[in-house]
Tab-separated table of C-alpha atoms in Angstrom:
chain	number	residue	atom	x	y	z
O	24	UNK	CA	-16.608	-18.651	2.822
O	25	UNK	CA	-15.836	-18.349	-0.871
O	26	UNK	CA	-12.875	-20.756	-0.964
O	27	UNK	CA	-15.094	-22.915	0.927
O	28	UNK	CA	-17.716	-23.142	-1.730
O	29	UNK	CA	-14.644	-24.112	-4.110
O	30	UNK	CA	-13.521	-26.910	-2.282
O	31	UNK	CA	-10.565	-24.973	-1.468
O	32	UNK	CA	-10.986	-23.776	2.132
O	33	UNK	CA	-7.765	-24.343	4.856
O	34	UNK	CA	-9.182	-27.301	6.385
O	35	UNK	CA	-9.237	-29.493	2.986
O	36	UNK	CA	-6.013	-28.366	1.866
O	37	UNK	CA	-3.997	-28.245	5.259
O	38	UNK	CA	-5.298	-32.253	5.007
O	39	UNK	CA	-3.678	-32.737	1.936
O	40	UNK	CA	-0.667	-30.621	3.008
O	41	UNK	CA	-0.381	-30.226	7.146
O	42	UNK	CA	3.027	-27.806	6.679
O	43	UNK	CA	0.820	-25.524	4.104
O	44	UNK	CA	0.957	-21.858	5.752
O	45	UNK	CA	-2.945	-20.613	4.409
O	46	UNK	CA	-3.251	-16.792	4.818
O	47	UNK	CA	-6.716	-14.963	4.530
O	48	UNK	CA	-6.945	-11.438	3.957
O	49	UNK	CA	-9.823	-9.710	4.687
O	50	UNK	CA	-11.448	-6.389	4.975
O	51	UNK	CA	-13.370	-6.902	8.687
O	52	UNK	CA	-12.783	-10.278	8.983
O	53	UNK	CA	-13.880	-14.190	8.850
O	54	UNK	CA	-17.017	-13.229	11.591
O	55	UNK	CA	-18.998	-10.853	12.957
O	56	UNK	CA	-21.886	-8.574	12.018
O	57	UNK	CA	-20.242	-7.033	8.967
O	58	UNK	CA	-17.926	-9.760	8.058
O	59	UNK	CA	-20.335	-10.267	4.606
O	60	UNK	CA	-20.642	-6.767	3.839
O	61	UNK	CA	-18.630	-4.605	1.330
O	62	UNK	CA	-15.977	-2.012	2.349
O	63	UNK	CA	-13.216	-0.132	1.788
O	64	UNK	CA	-10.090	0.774	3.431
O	65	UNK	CA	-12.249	4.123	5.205
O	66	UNK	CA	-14.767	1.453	6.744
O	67	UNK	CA	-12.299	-0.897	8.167
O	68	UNK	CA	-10.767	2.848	9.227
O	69	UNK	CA	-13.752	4.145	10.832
O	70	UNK	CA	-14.537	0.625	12.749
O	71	UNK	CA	-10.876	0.999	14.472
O	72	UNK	CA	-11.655	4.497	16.013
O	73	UNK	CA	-8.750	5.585	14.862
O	74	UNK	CA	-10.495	7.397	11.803
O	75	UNK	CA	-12.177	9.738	14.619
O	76	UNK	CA	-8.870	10.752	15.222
O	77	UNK	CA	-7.641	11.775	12.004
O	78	UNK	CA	-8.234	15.576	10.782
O	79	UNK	CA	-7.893	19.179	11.898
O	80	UNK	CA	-9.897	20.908	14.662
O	81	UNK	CA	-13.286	21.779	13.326
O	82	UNK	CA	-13.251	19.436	10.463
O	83	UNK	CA	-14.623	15.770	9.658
O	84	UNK	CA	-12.269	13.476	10.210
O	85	UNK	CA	-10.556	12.327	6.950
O	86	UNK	CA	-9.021	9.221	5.723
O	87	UNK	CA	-4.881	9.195	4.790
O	88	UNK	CA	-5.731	7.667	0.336
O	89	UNK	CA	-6.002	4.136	1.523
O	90	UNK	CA	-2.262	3.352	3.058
O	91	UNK	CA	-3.488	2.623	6.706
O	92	UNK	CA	-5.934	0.091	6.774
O	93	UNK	CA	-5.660	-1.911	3.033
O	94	UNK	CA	-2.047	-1.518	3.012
O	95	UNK	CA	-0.401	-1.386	7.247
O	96	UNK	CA	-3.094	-3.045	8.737
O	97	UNK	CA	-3.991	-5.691	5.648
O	98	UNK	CA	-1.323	-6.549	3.480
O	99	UNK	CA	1.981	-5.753	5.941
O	100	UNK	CA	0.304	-7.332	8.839
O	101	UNK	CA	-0.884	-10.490	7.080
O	102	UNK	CA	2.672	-11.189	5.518
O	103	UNK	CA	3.974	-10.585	9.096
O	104	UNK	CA	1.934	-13.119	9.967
O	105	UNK	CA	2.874	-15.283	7.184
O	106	UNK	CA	6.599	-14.752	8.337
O	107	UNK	CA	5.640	-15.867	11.836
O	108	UNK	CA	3.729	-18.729	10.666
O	109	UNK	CA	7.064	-19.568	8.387
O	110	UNK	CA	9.223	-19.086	11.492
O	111	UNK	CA	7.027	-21.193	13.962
O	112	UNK	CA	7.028	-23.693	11.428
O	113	UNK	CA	11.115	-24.284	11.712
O	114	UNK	CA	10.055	-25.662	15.109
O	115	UNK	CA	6.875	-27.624	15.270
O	116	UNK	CA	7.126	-28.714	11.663
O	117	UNK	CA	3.339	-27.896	10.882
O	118	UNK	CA	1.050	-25.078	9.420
O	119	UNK	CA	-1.656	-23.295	10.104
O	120	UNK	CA	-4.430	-20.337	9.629
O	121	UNK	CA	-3.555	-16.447	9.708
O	122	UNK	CA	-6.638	-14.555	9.686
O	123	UNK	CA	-5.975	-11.170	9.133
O	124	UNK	CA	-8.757	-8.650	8.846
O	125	UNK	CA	-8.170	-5.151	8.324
O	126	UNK	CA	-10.234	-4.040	11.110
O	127	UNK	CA	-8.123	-6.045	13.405
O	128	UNK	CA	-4.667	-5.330	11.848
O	129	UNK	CA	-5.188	-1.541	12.460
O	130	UNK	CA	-6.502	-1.887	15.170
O	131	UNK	CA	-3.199	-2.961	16.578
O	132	UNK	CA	-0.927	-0.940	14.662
O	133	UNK	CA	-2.610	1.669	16.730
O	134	UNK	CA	-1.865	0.410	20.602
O	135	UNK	CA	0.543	3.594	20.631
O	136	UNK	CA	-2.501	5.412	20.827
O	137	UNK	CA	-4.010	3.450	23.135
O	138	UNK	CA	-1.385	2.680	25.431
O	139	UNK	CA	-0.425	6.499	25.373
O	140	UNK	CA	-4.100	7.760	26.515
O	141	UNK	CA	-3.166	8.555	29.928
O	142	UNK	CA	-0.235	10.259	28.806
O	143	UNK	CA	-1.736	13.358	28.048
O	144	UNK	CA	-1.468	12.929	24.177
O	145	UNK	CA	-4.507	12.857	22.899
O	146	UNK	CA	-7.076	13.598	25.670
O	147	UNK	CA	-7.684	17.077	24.068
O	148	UNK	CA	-10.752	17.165	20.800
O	149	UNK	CA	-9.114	16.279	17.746
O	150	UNK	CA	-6.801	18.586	15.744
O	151	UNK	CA	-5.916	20.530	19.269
O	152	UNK	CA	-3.008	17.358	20.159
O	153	UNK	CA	0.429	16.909	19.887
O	154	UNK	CA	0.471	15.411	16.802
O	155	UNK	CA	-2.634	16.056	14.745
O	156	UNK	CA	-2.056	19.582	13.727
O	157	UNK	CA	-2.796	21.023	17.155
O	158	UNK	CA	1.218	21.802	18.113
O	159	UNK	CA	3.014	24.673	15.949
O	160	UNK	CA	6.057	22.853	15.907
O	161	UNK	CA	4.390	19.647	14.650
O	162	UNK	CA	2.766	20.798	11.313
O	163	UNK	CA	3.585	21.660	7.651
O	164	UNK	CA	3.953	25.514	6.727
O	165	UNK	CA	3.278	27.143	3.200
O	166	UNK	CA	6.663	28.844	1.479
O	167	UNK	CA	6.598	31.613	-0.488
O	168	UNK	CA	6.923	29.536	-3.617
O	169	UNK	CA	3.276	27.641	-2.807
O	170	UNK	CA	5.349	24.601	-1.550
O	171	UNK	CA	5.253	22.651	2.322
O	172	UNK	CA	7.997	22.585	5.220
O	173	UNK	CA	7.326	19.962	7.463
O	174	UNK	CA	8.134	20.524	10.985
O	175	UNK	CA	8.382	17.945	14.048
O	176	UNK	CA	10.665	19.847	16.486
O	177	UNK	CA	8.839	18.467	19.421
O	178	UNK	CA	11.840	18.055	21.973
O	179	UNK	CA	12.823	20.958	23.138
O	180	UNK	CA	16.601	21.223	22.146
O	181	UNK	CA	14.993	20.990	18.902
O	182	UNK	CA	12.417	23.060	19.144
O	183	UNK	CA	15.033	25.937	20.074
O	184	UNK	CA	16.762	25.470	17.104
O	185	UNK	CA	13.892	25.661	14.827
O	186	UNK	CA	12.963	29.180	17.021
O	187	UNK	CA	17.038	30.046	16.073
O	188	UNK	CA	16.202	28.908	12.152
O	189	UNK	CA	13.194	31.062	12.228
O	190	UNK	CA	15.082	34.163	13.257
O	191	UNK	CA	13.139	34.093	16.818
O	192	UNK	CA	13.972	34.894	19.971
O	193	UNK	CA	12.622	32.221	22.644
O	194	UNK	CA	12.623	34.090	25.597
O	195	UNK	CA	10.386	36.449	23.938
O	196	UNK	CA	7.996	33.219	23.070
O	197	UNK	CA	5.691	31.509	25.655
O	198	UNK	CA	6.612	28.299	26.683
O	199	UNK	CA	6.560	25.527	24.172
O	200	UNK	CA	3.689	23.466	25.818
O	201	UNK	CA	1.559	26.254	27.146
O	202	UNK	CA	-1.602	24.966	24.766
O	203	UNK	CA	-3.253	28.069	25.272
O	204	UNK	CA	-0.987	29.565	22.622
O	205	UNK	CA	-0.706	27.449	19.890
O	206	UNK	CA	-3.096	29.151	17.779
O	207	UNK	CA	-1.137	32.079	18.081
O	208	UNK	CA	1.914	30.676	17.472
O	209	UNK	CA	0.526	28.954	14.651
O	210	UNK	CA	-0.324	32.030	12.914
O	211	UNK	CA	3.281	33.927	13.650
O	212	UNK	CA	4.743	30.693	12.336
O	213	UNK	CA	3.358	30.688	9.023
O	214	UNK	CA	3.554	34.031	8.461
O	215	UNK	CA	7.449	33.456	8.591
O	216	UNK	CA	7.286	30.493	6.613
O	217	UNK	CA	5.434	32.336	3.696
O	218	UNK	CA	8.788	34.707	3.662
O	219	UNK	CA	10.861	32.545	1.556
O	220	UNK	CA	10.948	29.626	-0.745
O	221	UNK	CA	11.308	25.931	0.315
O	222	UNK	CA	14.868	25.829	-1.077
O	223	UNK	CA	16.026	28.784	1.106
O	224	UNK	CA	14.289	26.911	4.021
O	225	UNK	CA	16.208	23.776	3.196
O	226	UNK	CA	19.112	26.122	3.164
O	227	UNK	CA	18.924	27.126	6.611
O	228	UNK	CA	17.517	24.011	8.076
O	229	UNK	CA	19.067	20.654	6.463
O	230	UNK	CA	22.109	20.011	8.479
O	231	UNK	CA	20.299	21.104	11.742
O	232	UNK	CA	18.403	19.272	14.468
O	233	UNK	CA	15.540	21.341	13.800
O	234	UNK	CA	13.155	18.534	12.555
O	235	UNK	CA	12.254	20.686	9.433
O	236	UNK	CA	11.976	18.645	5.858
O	237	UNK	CA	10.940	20.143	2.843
O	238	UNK	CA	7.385	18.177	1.307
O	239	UNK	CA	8.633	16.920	-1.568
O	240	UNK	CA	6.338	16.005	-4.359
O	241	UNK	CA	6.310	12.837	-6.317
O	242	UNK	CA	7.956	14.766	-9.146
O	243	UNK	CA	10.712	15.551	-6.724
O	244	UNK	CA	11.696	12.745	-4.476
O	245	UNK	CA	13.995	11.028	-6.641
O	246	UNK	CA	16.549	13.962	-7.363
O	247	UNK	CA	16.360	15.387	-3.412
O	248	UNK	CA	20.529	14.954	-2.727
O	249	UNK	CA	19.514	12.427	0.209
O	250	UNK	CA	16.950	10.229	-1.461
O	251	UNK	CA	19.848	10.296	-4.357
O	252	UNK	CA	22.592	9.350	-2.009
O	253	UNK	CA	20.380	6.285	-0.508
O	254	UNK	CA	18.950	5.169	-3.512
O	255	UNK	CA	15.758	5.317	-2.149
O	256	UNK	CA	13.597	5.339	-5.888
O	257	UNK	CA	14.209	3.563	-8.874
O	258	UNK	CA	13.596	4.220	-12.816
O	259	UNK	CA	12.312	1.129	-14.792
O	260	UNK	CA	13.133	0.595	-18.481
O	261	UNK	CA	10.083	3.206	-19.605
O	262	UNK	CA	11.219	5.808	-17.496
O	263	UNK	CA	8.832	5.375	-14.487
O	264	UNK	CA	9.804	6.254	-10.537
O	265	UNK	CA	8.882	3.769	-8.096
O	266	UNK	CA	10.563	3.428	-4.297
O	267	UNK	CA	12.601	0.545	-3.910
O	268	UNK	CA	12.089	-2.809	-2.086
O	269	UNK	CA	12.549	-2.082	1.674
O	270	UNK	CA	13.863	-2.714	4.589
O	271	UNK	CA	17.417	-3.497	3.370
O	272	UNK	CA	18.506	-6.960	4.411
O	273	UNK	CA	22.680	-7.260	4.425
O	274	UNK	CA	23.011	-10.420	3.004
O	275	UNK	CA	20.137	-11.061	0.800
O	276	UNK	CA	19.003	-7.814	-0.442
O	277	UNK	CA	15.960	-7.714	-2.702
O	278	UNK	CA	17.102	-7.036	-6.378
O	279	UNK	CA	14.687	-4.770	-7.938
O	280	UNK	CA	13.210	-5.383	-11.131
O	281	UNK	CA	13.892	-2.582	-13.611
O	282	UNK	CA	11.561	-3.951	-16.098
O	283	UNK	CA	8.039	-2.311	-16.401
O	284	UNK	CA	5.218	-3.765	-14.615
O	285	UNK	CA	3.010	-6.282	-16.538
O	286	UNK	CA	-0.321	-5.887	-17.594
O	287	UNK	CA	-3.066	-8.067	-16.236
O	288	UNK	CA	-3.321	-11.217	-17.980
O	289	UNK	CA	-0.060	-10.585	-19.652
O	290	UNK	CA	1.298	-13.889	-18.770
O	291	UNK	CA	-1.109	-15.970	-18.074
O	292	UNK	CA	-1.044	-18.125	-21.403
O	293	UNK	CA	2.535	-18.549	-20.582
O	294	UNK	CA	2.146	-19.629	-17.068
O	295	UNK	CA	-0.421	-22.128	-17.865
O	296	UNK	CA	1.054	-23.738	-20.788
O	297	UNK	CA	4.615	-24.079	-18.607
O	298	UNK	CA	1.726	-25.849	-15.761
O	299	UNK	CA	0.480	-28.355	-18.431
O	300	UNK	CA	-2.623	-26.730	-19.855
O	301	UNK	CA	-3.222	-26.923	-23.594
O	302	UNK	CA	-4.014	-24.767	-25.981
O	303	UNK	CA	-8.059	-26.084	-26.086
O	304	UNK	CA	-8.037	-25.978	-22.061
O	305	UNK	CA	-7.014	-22.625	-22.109
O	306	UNK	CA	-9.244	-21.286	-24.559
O	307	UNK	CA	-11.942	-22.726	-22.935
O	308	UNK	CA	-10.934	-21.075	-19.851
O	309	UNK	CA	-11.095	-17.416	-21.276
O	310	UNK	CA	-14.255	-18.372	-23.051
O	311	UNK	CA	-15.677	-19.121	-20.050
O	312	UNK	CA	-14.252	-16.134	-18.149
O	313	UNK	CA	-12.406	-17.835	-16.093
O	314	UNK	CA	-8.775	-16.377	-17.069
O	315	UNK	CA	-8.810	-12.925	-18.722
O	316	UNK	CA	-5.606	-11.949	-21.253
O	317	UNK	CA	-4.378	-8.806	-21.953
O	318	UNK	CA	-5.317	-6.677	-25.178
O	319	UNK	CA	-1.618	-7.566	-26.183
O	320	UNK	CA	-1.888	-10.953	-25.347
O	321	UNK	CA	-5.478	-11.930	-26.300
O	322	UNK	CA	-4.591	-13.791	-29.583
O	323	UNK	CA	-6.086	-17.829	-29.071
């Protein structure tokens, strides 16, 4: 309701413009019980159910920083819906509403573990699945050197060649899915991990089908040889690491700036005096707080 008290809500404008696409982005959504209330990405998490499902066995559940529900579920899902509003535009020649909540956008980006329910996926307590923690050969492993392997060998022509890279002999093992003995296996796997460093790891297992990456830190992830080779992170002018723009488009790829990023308020006396404002106008805006400079830029 807040661009409604400005006289700015969808229906006013969409009169004034009926091809205007008018997104709103919010954190459980236009209605409902908690549709007033403040939250963060870990509420709009925990409302989804798929929160519960998140940690090891015997632990709370914990939330991922704030990627899933601010970031997947919010702002990718509302500019996919901004893209389908663009694209069903082409044909009907009008505009419309996309309400995306966060609660909602998760929500969906989680049907996989809906959908795979009955599949026998998840219908053990959490931490003891597939693919929260509860398999051996889908977890990350301490090195020697106090760094993480990452391992997802879950089929099993590449499970056998992780078992090969960890100098193991399957038919000595118990069968891959016998639950019973992943704890076990667990512990005999990370006991071999802790053996050597994550670069003799990499050594044995990049070029394999093994499904085991090295966890590379932030520090690291621009000079690992593939990252390198795809171009995967850029430096800006001051030196600082950032991924770039994805997914790749053929034709129109994004161009990157390499240019630091601004401060806030850093161009907003520009921006307005290029829209018409003057110099009074937009004093009396910051004055009122209703634009805010930066410390660089604060000099009306």
């Amino acid at each position: 309701g807040v661009m409604e008290k400005l006289g700015l809500g969808p229906e006013v404008l969409l009169q004034e413009n009926p091809r205007l696409i008018y997104a709103r982005l919010t954190g459980f959504g236009q209605t409902g019980t908690y549709a007033k209330s403040a939250g963060h990405d870990i509420n709009y998490l925990a409302l989804t159910g798929v929160l519960s499902k998140l940690g090891r066995k015997g632990e709370n559940p914990y939330a991922p920083i704030n990627l899933l529900a601010d970031f997947a579920g919010g702002g990718v899902m509302c500019a996919m819906g901004i893209v389908t509003a663009l694209f069903e535009r082409t044909k009907s020649g009008k505009g419309q509403i996309v309400d995306a909540s966060m609660v909602k956008g998760v929500a969906y980006l989680s049907s996989f573990l809906w959908k795979s329910q009955n599949l026998g996926l998840w219908n053990r307590p959490r931490g003891e699945n597939l693919l929260d923690s509860g398999a051996p050969f889908y977890e990350t492993y301490k090195t020697s050197d106090g760094k993480f392997m990452a391992v997802g060998a879950i089929e099993p022509q590449f499970y056998e060649q992780l078992i090969k890279g960890l100098g193991l002999d399957s038919d000595k093992l118990p069968s891959q899915l016998s639950f019973s003995d992943w704890p076990e296996m667990k512990k005999k796997f990370a006991s071999i991990f802790a053996q050597k460093t994550q670069a003799e790891w990499c050594s044995i297992f990049d070029g394999t089908d093994a499904c085991v990456t090295p966890v590379l830190s932030f520090d690291d992830v621009a000079s690992h040889q593939h990252n390198k080779q795809r171009s995967s992170f850029i430096k800006n002018d001051q030196e600082e690491i950032s991924p770039r723009p994805a997914p790749l488009l053929s034709r129109t790829p994004a161009v990157p700036s390499f240019k630091r990023d601004p401060f806030i308020g850093e161009h907003t006396e520009e921006i307005l005096l290029e829209y018409g404002f003057t110099k009074q106008e937009i004093t009396k805006l910051y004055s009122d707080e209703v634009i805010e400079f930066s410390k660089q830029k604060a000099n009306l």
